[in-house]
CSV table of C-alpha atoms (C1' of nucleotides) in Angstrom, one decimal:
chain,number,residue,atom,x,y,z
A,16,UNK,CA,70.1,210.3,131.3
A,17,UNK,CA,68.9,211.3,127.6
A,18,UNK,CA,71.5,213.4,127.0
A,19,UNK,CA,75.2,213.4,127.6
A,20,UNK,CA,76.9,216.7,128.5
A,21,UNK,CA,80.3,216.1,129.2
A,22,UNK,CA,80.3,214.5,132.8
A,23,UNK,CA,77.9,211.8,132.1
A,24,UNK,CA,80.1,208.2,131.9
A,25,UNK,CA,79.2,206.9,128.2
A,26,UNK,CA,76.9,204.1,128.2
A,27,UNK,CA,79.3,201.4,127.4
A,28,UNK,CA,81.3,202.5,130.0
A,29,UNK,CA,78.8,202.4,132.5
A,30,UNK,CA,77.4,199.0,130.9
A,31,UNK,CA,81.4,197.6,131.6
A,32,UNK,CA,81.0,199.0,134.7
A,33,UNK,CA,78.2,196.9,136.1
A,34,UNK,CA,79.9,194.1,134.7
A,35,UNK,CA,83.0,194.3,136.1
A,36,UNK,CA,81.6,195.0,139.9
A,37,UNK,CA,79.1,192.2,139.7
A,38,UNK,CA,81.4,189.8,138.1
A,39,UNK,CA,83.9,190.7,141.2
A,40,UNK,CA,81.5,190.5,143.6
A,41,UNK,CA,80.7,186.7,142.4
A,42,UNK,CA,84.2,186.0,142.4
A,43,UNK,CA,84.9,187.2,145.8
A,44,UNK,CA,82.6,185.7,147.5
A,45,UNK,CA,83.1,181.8,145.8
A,46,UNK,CA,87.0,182.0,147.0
A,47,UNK,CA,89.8,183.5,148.6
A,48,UNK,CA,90.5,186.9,147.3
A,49,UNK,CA,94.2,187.1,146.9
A,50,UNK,CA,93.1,183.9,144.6
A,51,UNK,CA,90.7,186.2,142.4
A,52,UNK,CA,93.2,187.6,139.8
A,53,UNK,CA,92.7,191.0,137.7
A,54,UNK,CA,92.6,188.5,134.8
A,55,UNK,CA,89.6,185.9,136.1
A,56,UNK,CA,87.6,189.1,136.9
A,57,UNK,CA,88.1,190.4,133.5
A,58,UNK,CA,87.5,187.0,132.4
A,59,UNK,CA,84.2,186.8,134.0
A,60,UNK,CA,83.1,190.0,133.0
A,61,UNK,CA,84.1,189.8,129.4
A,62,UNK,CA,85.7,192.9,129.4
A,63,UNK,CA,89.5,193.2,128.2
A,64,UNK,CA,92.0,193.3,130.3
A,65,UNK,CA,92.8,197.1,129.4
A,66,UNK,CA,89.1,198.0,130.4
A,67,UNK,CA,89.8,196.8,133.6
A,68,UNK,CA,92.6,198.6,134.7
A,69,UNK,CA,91.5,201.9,133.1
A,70,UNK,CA,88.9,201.9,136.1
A,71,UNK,CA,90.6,199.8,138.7
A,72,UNK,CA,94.1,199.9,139.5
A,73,UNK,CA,94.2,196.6,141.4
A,74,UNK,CA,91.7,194.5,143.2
A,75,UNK,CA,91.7,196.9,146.5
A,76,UNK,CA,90.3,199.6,144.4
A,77,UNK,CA,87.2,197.0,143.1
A,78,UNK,CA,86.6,196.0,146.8
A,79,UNK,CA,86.7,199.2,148.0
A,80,UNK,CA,84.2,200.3,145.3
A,81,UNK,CA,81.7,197.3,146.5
A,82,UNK,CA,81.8,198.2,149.8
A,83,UNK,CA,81.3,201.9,149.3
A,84,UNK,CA,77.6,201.8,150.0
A,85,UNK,CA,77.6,200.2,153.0
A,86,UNK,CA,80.6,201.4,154.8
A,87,UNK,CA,78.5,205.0,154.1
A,88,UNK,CA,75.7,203.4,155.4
A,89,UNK,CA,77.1,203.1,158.6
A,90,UNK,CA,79.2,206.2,158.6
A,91,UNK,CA,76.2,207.9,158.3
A,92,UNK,CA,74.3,206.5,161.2
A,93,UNK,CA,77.3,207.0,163.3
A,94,UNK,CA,77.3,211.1,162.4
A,95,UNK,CA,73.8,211.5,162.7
A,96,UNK,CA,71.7,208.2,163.4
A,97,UNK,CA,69.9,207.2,166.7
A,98,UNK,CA,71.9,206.5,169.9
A,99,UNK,CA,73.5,204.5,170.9
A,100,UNK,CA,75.1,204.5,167.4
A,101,UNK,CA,74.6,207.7,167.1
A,102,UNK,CA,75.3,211.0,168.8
A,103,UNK,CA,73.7,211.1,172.5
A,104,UNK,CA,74.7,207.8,174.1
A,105,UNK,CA,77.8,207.7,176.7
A,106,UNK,CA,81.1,207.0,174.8
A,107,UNK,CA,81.4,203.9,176.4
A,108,UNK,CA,78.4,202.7,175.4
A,109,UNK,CA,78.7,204.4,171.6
A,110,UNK,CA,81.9,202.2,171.3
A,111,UNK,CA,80.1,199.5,172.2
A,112,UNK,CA,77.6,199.5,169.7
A,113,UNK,CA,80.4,200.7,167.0
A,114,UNK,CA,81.8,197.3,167.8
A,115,UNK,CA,78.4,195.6,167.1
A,116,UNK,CA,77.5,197.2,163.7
A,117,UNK,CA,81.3,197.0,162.9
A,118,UNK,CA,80.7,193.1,163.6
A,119,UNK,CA,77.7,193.2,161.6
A,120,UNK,CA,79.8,194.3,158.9
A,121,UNK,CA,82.8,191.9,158.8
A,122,UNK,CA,80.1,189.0,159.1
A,123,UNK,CA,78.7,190.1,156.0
A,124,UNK,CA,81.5,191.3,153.5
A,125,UNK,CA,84.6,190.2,155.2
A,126,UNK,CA,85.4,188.7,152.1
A,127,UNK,CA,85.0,192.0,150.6
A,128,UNK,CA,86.6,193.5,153.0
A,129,UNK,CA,89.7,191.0,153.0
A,130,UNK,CA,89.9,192.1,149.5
A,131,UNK,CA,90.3,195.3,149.7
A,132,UNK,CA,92.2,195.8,153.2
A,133,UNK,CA,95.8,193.5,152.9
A,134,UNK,CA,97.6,194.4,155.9
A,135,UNK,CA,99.2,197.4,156.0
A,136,UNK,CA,97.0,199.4,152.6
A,137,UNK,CA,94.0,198.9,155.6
A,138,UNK,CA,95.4,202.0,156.9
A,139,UNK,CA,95.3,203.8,153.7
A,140,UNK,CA,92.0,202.8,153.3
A,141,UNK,CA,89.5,206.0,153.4
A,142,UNK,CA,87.2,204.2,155.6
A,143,UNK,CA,89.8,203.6,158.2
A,144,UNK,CA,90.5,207.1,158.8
A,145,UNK,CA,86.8,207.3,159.1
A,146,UNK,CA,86.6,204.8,162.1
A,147,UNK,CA,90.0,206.4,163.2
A,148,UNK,CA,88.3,210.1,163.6
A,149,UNK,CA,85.0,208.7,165.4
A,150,UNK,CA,87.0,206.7,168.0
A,151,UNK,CA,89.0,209.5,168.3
A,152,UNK,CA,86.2,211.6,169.0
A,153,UNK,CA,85.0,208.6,172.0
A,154,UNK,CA,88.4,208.9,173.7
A,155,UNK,CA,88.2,212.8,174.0
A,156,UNK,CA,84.6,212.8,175.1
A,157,UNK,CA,85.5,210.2,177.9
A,158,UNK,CA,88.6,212.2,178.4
A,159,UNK,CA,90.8,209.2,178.5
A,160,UNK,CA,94.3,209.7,178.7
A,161,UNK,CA,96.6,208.9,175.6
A,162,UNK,CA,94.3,208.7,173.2
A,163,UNK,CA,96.4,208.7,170.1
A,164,UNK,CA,97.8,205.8,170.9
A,165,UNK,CA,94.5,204.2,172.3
A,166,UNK,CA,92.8,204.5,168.8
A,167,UNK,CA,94.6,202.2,167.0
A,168,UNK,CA,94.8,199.8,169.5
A,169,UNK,CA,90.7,199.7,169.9
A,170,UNK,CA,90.5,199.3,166.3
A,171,UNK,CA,93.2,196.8,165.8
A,172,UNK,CA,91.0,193.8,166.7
A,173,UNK,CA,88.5,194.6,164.0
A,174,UNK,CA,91.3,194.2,161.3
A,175,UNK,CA,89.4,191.6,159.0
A,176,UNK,CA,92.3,188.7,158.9
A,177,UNK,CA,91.6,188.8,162.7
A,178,UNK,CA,88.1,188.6,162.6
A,179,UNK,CA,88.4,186.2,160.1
A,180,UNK,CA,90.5,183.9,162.2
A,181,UNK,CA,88.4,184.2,165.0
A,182,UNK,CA,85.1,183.3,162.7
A,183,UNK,CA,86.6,180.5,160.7
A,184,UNK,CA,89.5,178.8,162.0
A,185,UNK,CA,88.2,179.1,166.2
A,186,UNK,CA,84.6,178.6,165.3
A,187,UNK,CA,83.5,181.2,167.5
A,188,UNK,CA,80.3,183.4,167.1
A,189,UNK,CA,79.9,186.6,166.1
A,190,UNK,CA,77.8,187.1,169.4
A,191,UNK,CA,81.2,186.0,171.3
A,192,UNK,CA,83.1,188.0,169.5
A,193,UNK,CA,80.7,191.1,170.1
A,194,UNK,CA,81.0,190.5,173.8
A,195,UNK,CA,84.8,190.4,173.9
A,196,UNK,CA,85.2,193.5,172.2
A,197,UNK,CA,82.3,195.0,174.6
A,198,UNK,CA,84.5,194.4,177.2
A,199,UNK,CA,87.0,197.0,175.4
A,200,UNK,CA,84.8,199.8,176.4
A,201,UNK,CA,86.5,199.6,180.2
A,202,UNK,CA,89.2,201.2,179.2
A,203,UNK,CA,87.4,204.7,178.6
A,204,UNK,CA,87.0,204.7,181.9
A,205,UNK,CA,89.6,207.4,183.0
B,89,UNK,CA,132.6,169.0,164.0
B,90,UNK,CA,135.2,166.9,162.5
B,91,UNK,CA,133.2,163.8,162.1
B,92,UNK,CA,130.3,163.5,159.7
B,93,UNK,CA,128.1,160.6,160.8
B,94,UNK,CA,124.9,161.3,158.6
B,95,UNK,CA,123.0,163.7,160.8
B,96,UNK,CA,125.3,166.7,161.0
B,97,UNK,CA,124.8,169.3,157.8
B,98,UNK,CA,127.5,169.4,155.5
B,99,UNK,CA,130.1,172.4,155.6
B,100,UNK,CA,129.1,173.4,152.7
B,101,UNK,CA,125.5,173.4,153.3
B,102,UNK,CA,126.2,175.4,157.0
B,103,UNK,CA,128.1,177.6,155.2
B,104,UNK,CA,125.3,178.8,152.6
B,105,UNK,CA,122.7,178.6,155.2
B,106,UNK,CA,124.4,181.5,157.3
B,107,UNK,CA,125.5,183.6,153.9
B,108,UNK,CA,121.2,183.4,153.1
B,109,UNK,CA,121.0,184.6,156.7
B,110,UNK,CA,122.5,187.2,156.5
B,111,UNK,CA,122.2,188.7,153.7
B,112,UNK,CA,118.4,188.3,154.3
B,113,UNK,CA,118.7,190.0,157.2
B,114,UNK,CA,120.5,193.0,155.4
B,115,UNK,CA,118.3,193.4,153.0
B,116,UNK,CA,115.2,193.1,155.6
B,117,UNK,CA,117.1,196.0,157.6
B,118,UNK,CA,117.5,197.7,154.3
B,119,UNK,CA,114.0,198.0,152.2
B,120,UNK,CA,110.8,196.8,152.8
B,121,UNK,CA,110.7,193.2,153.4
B,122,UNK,CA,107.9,193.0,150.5
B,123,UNK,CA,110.3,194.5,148.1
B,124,UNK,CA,113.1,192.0,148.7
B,125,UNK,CA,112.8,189.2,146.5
B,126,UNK,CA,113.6,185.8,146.6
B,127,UNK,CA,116.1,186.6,143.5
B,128,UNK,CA,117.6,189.5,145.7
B,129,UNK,CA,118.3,187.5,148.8
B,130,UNK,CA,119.6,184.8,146.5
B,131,UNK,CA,121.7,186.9,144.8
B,132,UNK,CA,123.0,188.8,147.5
B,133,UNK,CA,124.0,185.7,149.3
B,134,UNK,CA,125.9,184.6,146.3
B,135,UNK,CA,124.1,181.6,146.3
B,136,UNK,CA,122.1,179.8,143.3
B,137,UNK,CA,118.2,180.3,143.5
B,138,UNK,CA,117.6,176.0,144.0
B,139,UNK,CA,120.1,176.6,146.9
B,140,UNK,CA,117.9,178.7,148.5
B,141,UNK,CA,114.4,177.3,147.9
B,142,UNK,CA,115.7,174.2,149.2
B,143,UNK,CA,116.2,175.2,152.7
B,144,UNK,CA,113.8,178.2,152.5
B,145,UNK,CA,110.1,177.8,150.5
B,146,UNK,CA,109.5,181.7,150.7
B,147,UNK,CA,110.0,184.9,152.8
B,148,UNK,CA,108.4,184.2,155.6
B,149,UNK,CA,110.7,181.1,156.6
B,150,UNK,CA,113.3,183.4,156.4
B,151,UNK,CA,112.2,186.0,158.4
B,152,UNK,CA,111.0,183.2,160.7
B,153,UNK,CA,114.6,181.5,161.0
B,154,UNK,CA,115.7,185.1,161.9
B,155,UNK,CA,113.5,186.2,165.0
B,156,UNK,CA,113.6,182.8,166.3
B,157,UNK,CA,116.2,183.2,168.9
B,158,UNK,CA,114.7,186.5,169.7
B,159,UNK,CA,111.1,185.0,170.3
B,160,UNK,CA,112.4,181.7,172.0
B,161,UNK,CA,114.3,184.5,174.7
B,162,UNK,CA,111.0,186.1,175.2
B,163,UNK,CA,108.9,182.7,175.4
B,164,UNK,CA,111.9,181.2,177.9
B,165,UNK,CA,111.5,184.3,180.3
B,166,UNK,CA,107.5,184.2,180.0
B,167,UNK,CA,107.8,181.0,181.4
B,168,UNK,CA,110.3,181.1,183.9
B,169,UNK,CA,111.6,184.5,184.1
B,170,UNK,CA,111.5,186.9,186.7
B,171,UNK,CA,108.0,188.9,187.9
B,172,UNK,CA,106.3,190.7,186.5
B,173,UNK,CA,107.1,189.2,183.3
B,174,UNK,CA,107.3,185.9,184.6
B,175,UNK,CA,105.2,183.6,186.3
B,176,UNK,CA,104.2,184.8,190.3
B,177,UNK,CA,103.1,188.3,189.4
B,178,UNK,CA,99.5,189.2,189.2
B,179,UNK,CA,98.0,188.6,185.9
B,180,UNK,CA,97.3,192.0,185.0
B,181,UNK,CA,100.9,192.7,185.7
B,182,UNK,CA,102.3,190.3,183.9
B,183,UNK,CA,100.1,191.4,181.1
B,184,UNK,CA,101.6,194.6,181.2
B,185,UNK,CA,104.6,193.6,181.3
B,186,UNK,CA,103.9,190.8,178.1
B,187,UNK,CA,102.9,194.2,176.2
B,188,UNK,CA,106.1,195.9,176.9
B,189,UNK,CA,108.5,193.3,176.2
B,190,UNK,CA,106.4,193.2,172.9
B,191,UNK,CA,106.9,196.0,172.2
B,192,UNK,CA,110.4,196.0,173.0
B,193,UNK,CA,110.8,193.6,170.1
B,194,UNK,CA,108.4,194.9,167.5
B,195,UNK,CA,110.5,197.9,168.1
B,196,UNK,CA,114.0,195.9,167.6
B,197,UNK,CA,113.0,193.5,164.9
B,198,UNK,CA,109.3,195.0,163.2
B,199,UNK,CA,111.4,194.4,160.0
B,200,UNK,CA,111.5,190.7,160.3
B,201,UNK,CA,108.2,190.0,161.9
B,202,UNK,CA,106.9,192.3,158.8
B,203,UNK,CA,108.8,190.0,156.6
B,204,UNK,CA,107.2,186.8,158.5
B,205,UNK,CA,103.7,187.9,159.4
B,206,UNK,CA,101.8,188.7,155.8
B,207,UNK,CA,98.4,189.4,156.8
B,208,UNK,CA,96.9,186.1,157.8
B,209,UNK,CA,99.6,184.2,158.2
B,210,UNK,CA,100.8,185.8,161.3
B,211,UNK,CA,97.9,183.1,162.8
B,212,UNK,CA,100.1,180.3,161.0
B,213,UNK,CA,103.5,181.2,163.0
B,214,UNK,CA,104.4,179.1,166.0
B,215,UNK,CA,104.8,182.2,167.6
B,216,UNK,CA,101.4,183.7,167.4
B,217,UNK,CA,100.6,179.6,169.1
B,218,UNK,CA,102.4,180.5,172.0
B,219,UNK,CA,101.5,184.3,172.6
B,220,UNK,CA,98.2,183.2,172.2
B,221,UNK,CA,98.5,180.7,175.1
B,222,UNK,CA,100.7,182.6,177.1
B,223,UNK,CA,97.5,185.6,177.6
B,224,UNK,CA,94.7,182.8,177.7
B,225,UNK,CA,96.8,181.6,180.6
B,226,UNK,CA,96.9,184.9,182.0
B,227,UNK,CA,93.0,185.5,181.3
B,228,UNK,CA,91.9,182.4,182.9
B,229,UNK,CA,94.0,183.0,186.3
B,230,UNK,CA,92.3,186.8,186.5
B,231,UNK,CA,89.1,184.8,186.0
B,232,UNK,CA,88.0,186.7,182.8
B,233,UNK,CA,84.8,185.9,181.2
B,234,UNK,CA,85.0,184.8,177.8
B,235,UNK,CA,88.2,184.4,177.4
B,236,UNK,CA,88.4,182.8,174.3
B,237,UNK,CA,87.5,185.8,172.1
B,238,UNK,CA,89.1,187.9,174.0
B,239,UNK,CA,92.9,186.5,173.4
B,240,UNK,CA,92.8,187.7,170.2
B,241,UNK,CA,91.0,190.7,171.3
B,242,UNK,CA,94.2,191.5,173.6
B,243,UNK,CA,97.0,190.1,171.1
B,244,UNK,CA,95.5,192.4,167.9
B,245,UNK,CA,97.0,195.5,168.6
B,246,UNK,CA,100.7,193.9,168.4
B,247,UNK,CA,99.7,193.5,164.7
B,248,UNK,CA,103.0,194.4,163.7
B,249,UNK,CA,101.4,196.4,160.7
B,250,UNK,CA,99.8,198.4,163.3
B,251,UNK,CA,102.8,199.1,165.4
B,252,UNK,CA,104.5,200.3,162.2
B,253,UNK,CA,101.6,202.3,161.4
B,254,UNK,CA,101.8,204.3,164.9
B,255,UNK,CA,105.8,204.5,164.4
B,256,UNK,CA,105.9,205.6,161.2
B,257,UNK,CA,102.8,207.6,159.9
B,258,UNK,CA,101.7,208.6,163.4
B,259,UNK,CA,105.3,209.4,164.8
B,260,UNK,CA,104.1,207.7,168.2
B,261,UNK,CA,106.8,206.7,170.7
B,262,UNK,CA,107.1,203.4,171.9
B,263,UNK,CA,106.7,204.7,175.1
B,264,UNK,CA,103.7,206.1,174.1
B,265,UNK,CA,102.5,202.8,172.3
B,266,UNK,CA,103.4,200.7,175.3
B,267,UNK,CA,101.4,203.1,177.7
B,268,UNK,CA,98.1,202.9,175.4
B,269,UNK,CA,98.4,199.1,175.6
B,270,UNK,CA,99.2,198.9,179.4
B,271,UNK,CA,95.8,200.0,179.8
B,272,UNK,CA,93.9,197.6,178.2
B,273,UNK,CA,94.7,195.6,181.6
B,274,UNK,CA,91.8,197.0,182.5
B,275,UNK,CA,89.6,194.2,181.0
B,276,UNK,CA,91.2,191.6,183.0
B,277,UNK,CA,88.9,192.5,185.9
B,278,UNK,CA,86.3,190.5,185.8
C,116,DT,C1',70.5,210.5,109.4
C,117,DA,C1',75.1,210.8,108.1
C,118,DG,C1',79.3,212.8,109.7
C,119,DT,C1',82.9,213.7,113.3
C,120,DG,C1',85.8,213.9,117.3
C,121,DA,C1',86.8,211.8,121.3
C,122,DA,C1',86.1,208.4,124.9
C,123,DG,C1',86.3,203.8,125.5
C,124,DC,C1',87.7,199.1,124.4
C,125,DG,C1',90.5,194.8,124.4
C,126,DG,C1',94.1,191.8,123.6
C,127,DA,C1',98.9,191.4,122.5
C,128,DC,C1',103.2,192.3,124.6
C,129,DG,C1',107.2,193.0,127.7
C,130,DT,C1',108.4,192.5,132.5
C,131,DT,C1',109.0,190.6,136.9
C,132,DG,C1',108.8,187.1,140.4
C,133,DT,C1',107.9,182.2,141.4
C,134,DG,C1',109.1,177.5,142.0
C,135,DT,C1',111.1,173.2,139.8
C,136,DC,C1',114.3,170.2,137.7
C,137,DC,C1',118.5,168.0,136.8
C,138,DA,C1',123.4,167.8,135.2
C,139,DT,C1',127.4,169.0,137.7
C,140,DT,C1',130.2,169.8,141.7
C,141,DT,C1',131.8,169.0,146.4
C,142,DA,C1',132.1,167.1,151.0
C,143,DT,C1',132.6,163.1,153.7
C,144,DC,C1',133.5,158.3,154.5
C,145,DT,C1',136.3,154.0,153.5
D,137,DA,C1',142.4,157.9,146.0
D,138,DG,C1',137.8,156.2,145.0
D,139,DA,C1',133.0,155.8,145.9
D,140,DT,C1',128.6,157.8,147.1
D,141,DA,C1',125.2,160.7,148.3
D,142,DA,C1',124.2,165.3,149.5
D,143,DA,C1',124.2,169.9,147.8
D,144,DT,C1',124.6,173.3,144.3
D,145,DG,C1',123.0,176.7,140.8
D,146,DG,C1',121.2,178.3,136.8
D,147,DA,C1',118.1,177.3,133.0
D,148,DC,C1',113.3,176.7,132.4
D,149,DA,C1',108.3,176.9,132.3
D,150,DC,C1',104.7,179.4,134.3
D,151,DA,C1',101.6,182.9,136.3
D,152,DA,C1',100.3,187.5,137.0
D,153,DC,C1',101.1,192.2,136.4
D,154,DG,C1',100.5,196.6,134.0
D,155,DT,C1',100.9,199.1,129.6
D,156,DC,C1',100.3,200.4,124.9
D,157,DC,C1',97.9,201.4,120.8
D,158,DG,C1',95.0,200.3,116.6
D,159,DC,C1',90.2,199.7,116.4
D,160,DT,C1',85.3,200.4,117.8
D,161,DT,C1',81.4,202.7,119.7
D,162,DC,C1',79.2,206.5,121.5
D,163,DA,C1',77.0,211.1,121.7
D,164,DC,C1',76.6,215.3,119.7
D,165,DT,C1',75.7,218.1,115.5
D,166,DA,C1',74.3,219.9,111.2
DNA sequence: TAGTGAAGCGGACGTTGTGTCCATTTATCT
DNA sequence: AGATAAATGGACACAACGTCCGCTTCACTA
């Protein structure tokens, strides 16, 4: 950290940095995201409106960067965590708990998450073709027929405008939630 | 038609309402819908931009007003149609057979329901209302467990962002789409 | 510790799309 | 034909976007 080479981000930069995401996390979570312009997080972060941009291209790219950490989080305990999360469980009951943790997740940063995944850029998202691969991998271990079409479908319900609707506007619980998409995993069965 | 007594739309009024229409619909077919602007379809309809924003507050009306008849077809033979589609059929069937005849339209019209379904507001549409009764319907005669999370479960995957996604990146055939969601049927058994 | 090159900063600016407002036009009724 | 109210359309004010460039700050160096 003493001394700066090249590759090392400059302190102010770095400094800016920290202000931006912290600012935009604030923001995000007090109201709507699509209400959260470039402008109020620059705002809020006293940074310039140039500073922002030169980092972020738009507020996808800011929510994607909060989430980061815990989207790995999870990817990592699906490659190599405990079962049934993890390698070693039946596929069936691997998608089940995928469901559960993915839950987990949308309860606690589907404002984040709303941010950064606006209906179709969801798909262009990193993180999707993440979840995409490891169902992918479920189907073929279950040896379910069709599966390329099967993946999209089984992830579709865990778009975050559904979840969303489901959580706010039909008061129901994550728990119930959980159980409905639990009752997804029949159709491994081949 | 020849007598105005108050409640009929004037001429001129009927006459810009099915230039917007059209033209709207042309440049829906045309681009993507999110790159059509209120200007464009104003324009392109030779009409002034108040014209237009008095019949039509934004995009999504339009696109609304276009798919209706195409909906209201699909929600008359739900109701009273022939099996499987309509009522008498087993409710796994008809569920089926809801999916294709989705699919069917998505296929036809994704365009316009892209234009009229942003994201969230695909809850907001009176259409989304009656899907979402049609399969709680269907749920409660199989005898389903917790059907109320799992409507939207089911109705996710018609996400016409997602079927775009599996036309158009993936290169899936509707067929093959249509096959993928037939099997989520499978959840119906209680 | 003063000098130097470059990375970083920030706000002014031009652009684009939105939605409203109201003077003018036009259709229908009498 | 004249009266009246609906309908029109373009000018306007506004909001957010994304870029550009003169100035500042940093980290290295001698």
């Amino acid at each position: 950290m003493s001394t700066y080479n090249g590759r090392m981000e400059r302190a102010d930069a770095a400094r800016n940095r920290a202000r931006i995401l912290e600012a935009a996390a604030r923001l995000f979570a007090e109201r709507s995201p699509q209400d959260v312009t470039m402008d109020d997080i620059a705002r809020a972060a006293g940074v310039g409106r140039g500073t922002l941009y030169r980092r972020y291209p738009d507020r996808a790219a800011i929510a994607v960067a909060l989430l980061d950490e815990h989207e790995r989080e999870l990817q990592e305990r699906l490659l190599r965590g405990e079962p049934p999360l993890g390698p070693g469980a039946p596929p069936a009951e691997r998608l089940a708990a995928f469901y559960a943790a993915m839950v987990r997740l949308l309860e606690d940063h589907s404002h984040l998450v709303l941010g950064s995944e606006v209906g179709r850029t969801r798909f262009e998202t990193g993180a999707y073709g993440f979840w995409r691969a490891h169902v992918r991998v479920l189907l073929d271990a279950a040896g379910t027929p069709g599966p390329d079409a099967l993946v999209d479908v089984l992830l579709a319900p865990l778009a975050p405008e559904v979840y969303r609707y489901q959580r706010t506007v039909l008061g129901l619980t994550p728990a119930q939630i959980a159980g409905a998409l639990a009752g997804l995993t029949k159709v491994l069965g081949s």
